[in-house]
Amino acid sequence: MPAVTWSSKSTEGQARSGVLHTPHGEVRTPAFMPVGTRAAVKTVDTDDLESLGTEIVLANTYHLMLRPGSELIGELGGLHEFMSWDKPILTDSGGFQIFSLDPEIDESGATFKSIYDGQTVQLSPEDAVMVQQQLGPDIAMVLDVCVGLPAPEEKVEAEMRRTLRWAERCLEAHDKKDQALFGIVQGGINDQLRAESARLTSALGFDGFGIGGLSVGESAEDRRRALAAAVAELPEDKPRYVMGLGDTDGLLDAIERGADMFDCVLPTRLARHGKALTRFGDFNVNRSEFENDETPIDEECGCLTCSRYSKAYLRHLIRMRELSAQRLLTIHNLQYTLDLVAGAREAIEAGRLKSHIDELKVARESGSP
Ligand SMILES: [Zn+2]
């Protein structure tokens, strides 16, 4: 029995809801994973994450292997114990972060400079697996090669094929029985490469599949096509995770096309810049019109921030650079995103995802509560 399995609950067109079964409990899908880059979701703690109804968090292999080191985290009982989170955790392999550092890539792996002390670090696919086995998340990811878009077709294809070879090596190196390993589909915005990558990665026999290299500046239309091409070649009974996607339209689009899992720094990053995500569109809480506004960010939001604090108060905290402003907005934006995905899940189960998405569009276009 694999460490992580996924079972389908309902479908509507390509969209589906289901349950991910992991060693640390169940996750209802579609699911959004708040990003805890350094084993912490910025400005909030694990108690906050539980209150928000978070069922799974993501942590970052690249950062944790450099600081404080995966060996140390392993000695301290693994990531769950280290960060005091006993629900599921997924770690990304670090591919995306490493490739934003312009590394040297050869068949053996990636060579790059640490952002912490400038030292040269080498990471092979086998190392990425070993590091994640030490960290001990429920789900580990293979080391993939991300290509920034736009890129020449030959490069996209060559790196897609390298990702496949590395995926095989990762699978060979992985022997932690209570941990799942997901493969990653690449192929840029080329439908044929996406389909081929998905088909060949599936054939290797992973427990689930990341769809990487999207949400990197391509158009929504190109992303939809690439996603549909990949999903069509992935097995029905395994989870599909669109990496790095988390804006409202992108999430709804991907859910409609059969994706199950997501992560993105956007909700938390925007919060730290004073921006609130809402059903009626996004706005900056620091706007002067909120100076004496006694209403919450969203009256229908059930988060701590909206149940207790007015926009006038939050605006004041932002202007005074009070640290609690970042935490309170992060709590709200995570609640918004978790609720958005949960709302889509419930709509699939009620067989009304299409009309649900249309209603959300109307509310966003109206622009005001
Ligand atoms: Zn709220």
CSV table of C-alpha atoms and ligand atoms in Angstrom, one decimal:
chain,number,residue,atom,x,y,z
A,1,MET,CA,0.0,0.0,0.0
A,2,PRO,CA,1.5,3.4,-1.0
A,3,ALA,CA,2.1,5.9,1.8
A,4,VAL,CA,-0.3,8.3,0.2
A,5,THR,CA,-3.4,7.5,-1.8
A,6,TRP,CA,-6.2,9.6,-3.3
A,7,SER,CA,-9.8,8.5,-3.6
A,8,SER,CA,-12.4,10.3,-5.7
A,9,LYS,CA,-15.7,11.5,-4.3
A,10,SER,CA,-17.5,13.4,-7.0
A,11,THR,CA,-16.8,14.8,-10.4
A,12,GLU,CA,-18.3,17.5,-12.6
A,13,GLY,CA,-16.9,17.5,-16.1
A,14,GLN,CA,-13.1,17.4,-15.6
A,15,ALA,CA,-13.3,18.8,-12.1
A,16,ARG,CA,-13.2,16.4,-9.2
A,17,SER,CA,-13.3,16.3,-5.4
A,18,GLY,CA,-11.8,13.6,-3.3
A,19,VAL,CA,-9.7,12.7,-0.3
A,20,LEU,CA,-6.0,12.4,0.0
A,21,HIS,CA,-5.0,9.8,2.7
A,22,THR,CA,-1.6,10.4,4.3
A,23,PRO,CA,0.3,9.1,7.3
A,24,HIS,CA,-0.7,12.3,9.1
A,25,GLY,CA,-4.4,12.3,8.3
A,26,GLU,CA,-6.8,13.1,5.5
A,27,VAL,CA,-6.9,16.2,3.2
A,28,ARG,CA,-10.0,17.0,1.3
A,29,THR,CA,-9.3,18.0,-2.3
A,30,PRO,CA,-9.2,20.4,-4.1
A,31,ALA,CA,-6.9,21.6,-1.4
A,32,PHE,CA,-4.8,24.8,-0.9
A,33,MET,CA,-1.5,24.4,0.9
A,34,PRO,CA,-0.2,27.6,2.7
A,35,VAL,CA,3.5,28.0,2.1
A,36,GLY,CA,5.8,27.6,5.1
A,37,THR,CA,9.1,28.3,3.2
A,38,ARG,CA,11.3,28.0,6.3
A,39,ALA,CA,9.1,25.6,8.2
A,40,ALA,CA,6.9,28.6,9.1
A,41,VAL,CA,4.1,30.4,7.3
A,42,LYS,CA,5.3,34.0,7.6
A,43,THR,CA,3.8,35.9,10.5
A,44,VAL,CA,1.4,33.1,11.7
A,45,ASP,CA,2.0,30.0,13.8
A,46,THR,CA,0.7,26.5,13.6
A,47,ASP,CA,-2.1,27.3,16.0
A,48,ASP,CA,-3.3,30.0,13.6
A,49,LEU,CA,-3.1,27.5,10.7
A,50,GLU,CA,-5.3,25.0,12.6
A,51,SER,CA,-7.9,27.7,13.4
A,52,LEU,CA,-8.0,28.5,9.7
A,53,GLY,CA,-8.9,24.9,8.9
A,54,THR,CA,-5.6,24.2,7.1
A,55,GLU,CA,-5.3,20.5,6.3
A,56,ILE,CA,-1.8,20.4,4.7
A,57,VAL,CA,1.1,22.8,4.6
A,58,LEU,CA,4.1,23.1,2.2
A,59,ALA,CA,7.7,23.6,3.3
A,60,ASN,CA,10.7,24.3,1.2
A,61,THR,CA,13.5,21.8,0.8
A,62,TYR,CA,15.9,24.3,-0.7
A,63,HIS,CA,15.8,26.7,2.3
A,64,LEU,CA,15.6,24.0,5.0
A,65,MET,CA,18.6,22.0,3.7
A,66,LEU,CA,20.7,25.2,3.9
A,67,ARG,CA,19.2,26.5,7.2
A,68,PRO,CA,19.0,24.9,9.7
A,69,GLY,CA,20.0,21.7,7.7
A,70,SER,CA,17.9,18.6,7.0
A,71,GLU,CA,20.2,16.5,9.2
A,72,LEU,CA,19.4,18.6,12.2
A,73,ILE,CA,15.7,18.6,11.5
A,74,GLY,CA,15.9,14.8,11.2
A,75,GLU,CA,17.7,14.5,14.5
A,76,LEU,CA,15.0,16.7,16.1
A,77,GLY,CA,12.3,14.2,15.0
A,78,GLY,CA,11.5,15.5,11.5
A,79,LEU,CA,9.6,18.5,10.2
A,80,HIS,CA,6.3,17.6,11.9
A,81,GLU,CA,7.8,17.6,15.3
A,82,PHE,CA,10.2,20.5,14.6
A,83,MET,CA,7.4,22.9,13.6
A,84,SER,CA,4.8,21.4,15.9
A,85,TRP,CA,2.4,20.4,13.1
A,86,ASP,CA,0.9,17.0,13.2
A,87,LYS,CA,-1.1,17.2,10.0
A,88,PRO,CA,0.2,16.4,6.5
A,89,ILE,CA,3.2,18.2,5.1
A,90,LEU,CA,4.5,18.4,1.5
A,91,THR,CA,8.0,19.6,0.7
A,92,ASP,CA,8.8,20.9,-2.7
A,93,SER,CA,12.2,19.7,-4.0
A,94,GLY,CA,13.7,23.1,-4.4
A,95,GLY,CA,13.9,22.9,-8.2
A,96,PHE,CA,11.9,26.1,-8.6
A,97,GLN,CA,14.0,28.1,-6.1
A,98,ILE,CA,17.3,26.8,-7.4
A,99,PHE,CA,16.4,27.6,-11.0
A,100,SER,CA,15.7,31.2,-10.1
A,101,LEU,CA,19.3,31.4,-9.0
A,102,ASP,CA,20.7,30.7,-12.5
A,103,PRO,CA,22.5,27.5,-11.5
A,104,GLU,CA,24.8,25.4,-13.5
A,105,ILE,CA,23.0,22.2,-14.7
A,106,ASP,CA,24.6,19.1,-15.9
A,107,GLU,CA,23.4,15.5,-15.9
A,108,SER,CA,24.6,14.9,-12.4
A,109,GLY,CA,22.6,17.7,-10.9
A,110,ALA,CA,22.5,21.5,-10.1
A,111,THR,CA,25.3,23.6,-8.8
A,112,PHE,CA,24.4,27.0,-7.3
A,113,LYS,CA,25.4,29.5,-4.7
A,114,SER,CA,23.6,29.5,-1.3
A,115,ILE,CA,21.6,32.6,-0.7
A,116,TYR,CA,22.7,32.5,2.9
A,117,ASP,CA,26.5,32.6,2.7
A,118,GLY,CA,27.4,32.4,-1.0
A,119,GLN,CA,28.9,29.0,-0.7
A,120,THR,CA,28.7,26.7,-3.7
A,121,VAL,CA,26.2,23.9,-3.2
A,122,GLN,CA,25.7,20.8,-5.3
A,123,LEU,CA,22.4,19.1,-5.4
A,124,SER,CA,21.7,15.9,-7.3
A,125,PRO,CA,18.3,14.2,-7.7
A,126,GLU,CA,19.5,11.6,-5.2
A,127,ASP,CA,20.5,14.4,-2.7
A,128,ALA,CA,17.0,16.0,-3.1
A,129,VAL,CA,15.4,12.7,-2.1
A,130,MET,CA,17.8,12.1,0.8
A,131,VAL,CA,17.2,15.6,2.2
A,132,GLN,CA,13.4,15.1,2.0
A,133,GLN,CA,13.7,11.7,3.7
A,134,GLN,CA,15.5,13.4,6.5
A,135,LEU,CA,12.9,16.2,6.7
A,136,GLY,CA,10.2,13.6,6.8
A,137,PRO,CA,7.2,15.2,5.1
A,138,ASP,CA,4.2,13.0,4.0
A,139,ILE,CA,4.9,13.9,0.4
A,140,ALA,CA,8.3,14.6,-1.2
A,141,MET,CA,8.8,15.9,-4.7
A,142,VAL,CA,11.4,14.8,-7.3
A,143,LEU,CA,14.0,17.4,-8.3
A,144,ASP,CA,12.9,18.9,-11.6
A,145,VAL,CA,14.4,21.4,-14.0
A,146,CYS,CA,12.3,24.5,-14.4
A,147,VAL,CA,12.7,26.6,-17.5
A,148,GLY,CA,11.7,30.3,-17.3
A,149,LEU,CA,9.3,31.2,-20.1
A,150,PRO,CA,9.5,32.3,-22.8
A,151,ALA,CA,12.3,29.9,-23.8
A,152,PRO,CA,13.4,28.3,-27.0
A,153,GLU,CA,11.5,25.1,-27.8
A,154,GLU,CA,14.6,22.9,-27.9
A,155,LYS,CA,15.5,24.1,-24.4
A,156,VAL,CA,12.0,23.4,-23.0
A,157,GLU,CA,12.1,19.9,-24.5
A,158,ALA,CA,15.7,19.1,-23.4
A,159,GLU,CA,14.9,20.1,-19.8
A,160,MET,CA,11.6,18.2,-19.9
A,161,ARG,CA,13.6,15.1,-20.8
A,162,ARG,CA,16.2,15.7,-18.2
A,163,THR,CA,13.4,16.0,-15.6
A,164,LEU,CA,12.3,12.6,-16.7
A,165,ARG,CA,15.7,11.1,-16.3
A,166,TRP,CA,16.1,12.7,-12.9
A,167,ALA,CA,12.6,11.5,-11.9
A,168,GLU,CA,13.7,7.9,-12.5
A,169,ARG,CA,16.8,8.5,-10.4
A,170,CYS,CA,14.7,10.0,-7.6
A,171,LEU,CA,12.4,7.0,-7.6
A,172,GLU,CA,15.4,4.6,-7.5
A,173,ALA,CA,16.9,6.5,-4.5
A,174,HIS,CA,13.6,6.8,-2.5
A,175,ASP,CA,13.1,4.1,0.1
A,176,LYS,CA,11.1,5.8,2.9
A,177,LYS,CA,8.0,3.6,3.1
A,178,ASP,CA,5.9,6.1,5.1
A,179,GLN,CA,6.5,8.9,2.5
A,180,ALA,CA,5.1,9.4,-0.9
A,181,LEU,CA,7.1,10.7,-3.8
A,182,PHE,CA,5.5,12.8,-6.6
A,183,GLY,CA,6.8,13.1,-10.1
A,184,ILE,CA,6.7,16.5,-11.8
A,185,VAL,CA,5.4,17.2,-15.3
A,186,GLN,CA,7.3,19.8,-17.3
A,187,GLY,CA,7.1,20.9,-20.9
A,188,GLY,CA,6.4,24.7,-20.9
A,189,ILE,CA,3.3,25.8,-22.8
A,190,ASN,CA,3.8,23.3,-25.6
A,191,ASP,CA,0.8,20.9,-25.5
A,192,GLN,CA,2.6,18.0,-27.1
A,193,LEU,CA,5.6,18.2,-24.7
A,194,ARG,CA,3.2,18.5,-21.7
A,195,ALA,CA,1.3,15.5,-22.9
A,196,GLU,CA,4.5,13.5,-23.5
A,197,SER,CA,6.0,14.5,-20.1
A,198,ALA,CA,2.7,13.5,-18.3
A,199,ARG,CA,2.5,10.2,-20.1
A,200,LEU,CA,6.2,9.2,-19.5
A,201,THR,CA,6.2,10.5,-15.9
A,202,SER,CA,3.0,8.5,-15.2
A,203,ALA,CA,4.6,5.4,-16.6
A,204,LEU,CA,7.3,5.6,-14.0
A,205,GLY,CA,4.7,4.9,-11.3
A,206,PHE,CA,4.6,7.8,-8.9
A,207,ASP,CA,2.1,8.2,-6.0
A,208,GLY,CA,1.0,11.6,-7.4
A,209,PHE,CA,2.0,14.3,-9.9
A,210,GLY,CA,3.1,17.9,-9.7
A,211,ILE,CA,2.5,20.0,-12.7
A,212,GLY,CA,5.5,22.4,-12.6
A,213,GLY,CA,6.7,25.4,-14.6
A,214,LEU,CA,3.4,27.1,-14.8
A,215,SER,CA,2.4,30.5,-13.3
A,216,VAL,CA,5.7,31.8,-14.5
A,217,GLY,CA,4.4,34.6,-16.7
A,218,GLU,CA,2.5,32.7,-19.4
A,219,SER,CA,-1.0,33.8,-20.5
A,220,ALA,CA,-4.0,32.3,-18.8
A,221,GLU,CA,-5.0,30.8,-22.1
A,222,ASP,CA,-1.6,29.1,-22.6
A,223,ARG,CA,-1.7,27.9,-19.0
A,224,ARG,CA,-5.2,26.3,-19.5
A,225,ARG,CA,-4.0,24.5,-22.6
A,226,ALA,CA,-0.8,23.2,-21.0
A,227,LEU,CA,-2.7,22.1,-17.9
A,228,ALA,CA,-5.4,20.3,-19.9
A,229,ALA,CA,-2.8,18.5,-22.1
A,230,ALA,CA,-1.0,17.3,-18.9
A,231,VAL,CA,-4.2,16.2,-17.0
A,232,ALA,CA,-5.4,14.2,-20.0
A,233,GLU,CA,-2.4,12.0,-19.7
A,234,LEU,CA,-2.3,11.6,-16.0
A,235,PRO,CA,-4.0,8.6,-14.2
A,236,GLU,CA,-7.5,9.2,-12.9
A,237,ASP,CA,-6.8,7.7,-9.5
A,238,LYS,CA,-3.7,9.8,-8.5
A,239,PRO,CA,-3.6,13.4,-7.1
A,240,ARG,CA,-2.6,16.3,-9.4
A,241,TYR,CA,-0.8,19.2,-7.9
A,242,VAL,CA,-0.4,22.5,-9.8
A,243,MET,CA,2.8,24.0,-8.3
A,244,GLY,CA,2.9,27.7,-7.4
A,245,LEU,CA,-0.6,28.6,-8.5
A,246,GLY,CA,-2.8,30.6,-6.1
A,247,ASP,CA,-4.6,33.6,-7.6
A,248,THR,CA,-8.4,33.4,-7.7
A,249,ASP,CA,-8.9,33.0,-11.4
A,250,GLY,CA,-6.0,30.6,-11.8
A,251,LEU,CA,-7.3,28.4,-8.9
A,252,LEU,CA,-10.8,28.2,-10.3
A,253,ASP,CA,-9.5,27.5,-13.8
A,254,ALA,CA,-7.3,24.7,-12.7
A,255,ILE,CA,-10.0,23.2,-10.5
A,256,GLU,CA,-12.3,23.2,-13.5
A,257,ARG,CA,-9.6,21.3,-15.4
A,258,GLY,CA,-9.2,18.5,-12.9
A,259,ALA,CA,-6.4,19.8,-10.6
A,260,ASP,CA,-6.5,18.7,-6.9
A,261,MET,CA,-3.7,20.5,-5.0
A,262,PHE,CA,-2.2,24.0,-5.0
A,263,ASP,CA,0.3,26.2,-3.2
A,264,CYS,CA,1.3,29.8,-3.6
A,265,VAL,CA,3.0,32.6,-1.7
A,266,LEU,CA,0.6,35.2,-3.1
A,267,PRO,CA,-2.0,35.3,-0.4
A,268,THR,CA,0.6,35.7,2.4
A,269,ARG,CA,2.9,38.0,0.4
A,270,LEU,CA,0.1,40.4,-0.5
A,271,ALA,CA,-1.0,40.4,3.1
A,272,ARG,CA,2.4,41.7,4.2
A,273,HIS,CA,1.9,44.5,1.7
A,274,GLY,CA,-1.5,45.5,3.2
A,275,LYS,CA,-3.6,44.0,0.5
A,276,ALA,CA,-6.7,42.1,1.2
A,277,LEU,CA,-8.2,39.4,-1.0
A,278,THR,CA,-12.0,39.3,-1.1
A,279,ARG,CA,-15.0,37.9,-3.0
A,280,PHE,CA,-15.4,41.4,-4.4
A,281,GLY,CA,-11.8,41.8,-5.7
A,282,ASP,CA,-8.6,42.7,-4.0
A,283,PHE,CA,-8.0,46.1,-2.3
A,284,ASN,CA,-5.4,47.9,-0.2
A,285,VAL,CA,-6.6,48.3,3.4
A,286,ASN,CA,-4.4,51.3,3.7
A,287,ARG,CA,-6.7,53.4,1.5
A,288,SER,CA,-7.7,56.8,3.0
A,289,GLU,CA,-11.5,56.0,2.6
A,290,PHE,CA,-11.1,53.4,5.3
A,291,GLU,CA,-10.0,55.9,7.9
A,292,ASN,CA,-13.3,55.7,9.8
A,293,ASP,CA,-14.7,52.5,8.3
A,294,GLU,CA,-16.0,50.3,11.2
A,295,THR,CA,-16.8,47.3,9.0
A,296,PRO,CA,-14.5,44.3,8.6
A,297,ILE,CA,-12.6,43.4,5.4
A,298,ASP,CA,-15.5,41.0,4.5
A,299,GLU,CA,-18.6,40.7,6.7
A,300,GLU,CA,-19.2,37.2,5.6
A,301,CYS,CA,-15.6,36.0,6.3
A,302,GLY,CA,-15.4,33.8,9.4
A,303,CYS,CA,-11.7,34.5,10.1
A,304,LEU,CA,-10.4,36.0,13.4
A,305,THR,CA,-9.5,39.3,11.7
A,306,CYS,CA,-13.0,39.8,10.2
A,307,SER,CA,-14.8,38.7,13.3
A,308,ARG,CA,-13.0,41.2,15.5
A,309,TYR,CA,-11.4,44.1,13.7
A,310,SER,CA,-12.5,47.0,11.5
A,311,LYS,CA,-10.9,48.2,8.4
A,312,ALA,CA,-10.2,51.5,10.3
A,313,TYR,CA,-8.2,49.6,12.9
A,314,LEU,CA,-6.3,47.5,10.4
A,315,ARG,CA,-5.5,50.6,8.4
A,316,HIS,CA,-4.1,52.2,11.5
A,317,LEU,CA,-2.0,49.1,12.3
A,318,ILE,CA,-0.6,49.2,8.7
A,319,ARG,CA,0.2,52.9,8.9
A,320,MET,CA,1.9,52.5,12.2
A,321,ARG,CA,3.9,49.5,10.9
A,322,GLU,CA,2.5,47.4,13.8
A,323,LEU,CA,3.6,43.8,13.4
A,324,SER,CA,0.1,42.5,14.1
A,325,ALA,CA,-1.1,44.1,10.8
A,326,GLN,CA,0.9,41.5,8.8
A,327,ARG,CA,-0.4,38.7,10.9
A,328,LEU,CA,-4.1,39.8,10.8
A,329,LEU,CA,-4.0,40.3,7.0
A,330,THR,CA,-2.2,37.0,6.5
A,331,ILE,CA,-4.9,35.2,8.5
A,332,HIS,CA,-7.6,36.9,6.4
A,333,ASN,CA,-6.0,36.2,3.1
A,334,LEU,CA,-5.3,32.5,3.9
A,335,GLN,CA,-8.9,32.1,5.1
A,336,TYR,CA,-10.1,33.7,1.8
A,337,THR,CA,-8.0,31.3,-0.3
A,338,LEU,CA,-8.8,28.2,1.8
A,339,ASP,CA,-12.5,29.1,1.6
A,340,LEU,CA,-12.3,29.7,-2.1
A,341,VAL,CA,-11.0,26.2,-2.7
A,342,ALA,CA,-13.4,24.7,-0.2
A,343,GLY,CA,-16.3,26.5,-1.9
A,344,ALA,CA,-15.3,25.0,-5.2
A,345,ARG,CA,-15.0,21.6,-3.6
A,346,GLU,CA,-18.5,21.8,-2.2
A,347,ALA,CA,-19.8,23.1,-5.5
A,348,ILE,CA,-18.3,20.1,-7.3
A,349,GLU,CA,-20.0,17.8,-4.8
A,350,ALA,CA,-23.3,19.6,-5.4
A,351,GLY,CA,-22.9,19.4,-9.1
A,352,ARG,CA,-22.9,23.2,-9.6
A,353,LEU,CA,-19.3,24.2,-10.1
A,354,LYS,CA,-20.0,26.0,-13.4
A,355,SER,CA,-22.7,28.2,-11.9
A,356,HIS,CA,-20.7,28.7,-8.7
A,357,ILE,CA,-17.7,30.1,-10.8
A,358,ASP,CA,-20.1,32.3,-12.8
A,359,GLU,CA,-21.5,33.7,-9.5
A,360,LEU,CA,-18.0,34.4,-8.2
A,361,LYS,CA,-17.2,36.3,-11.4
A,362,VAL,CA,-20.3,38.4,-11.1
A,363,ALA,CA,-19.4,39.3,-7.5
A,364,ARG,CA,-15.8,40.2,-8.5
A,365,GLU,CA,-16.9,42.3,-11.4
A,366,SER,CA,-19.4,44.2,-9.2
A,367,GLY,CA,-16.3,45.3,-7.2
A,368,SER,CA,-18.1,46.1,-4.0
A,369,PRO,CA,-19.8,44.3,-1.1
B,1,ZN,ZN,-11.5,37.5,7.0
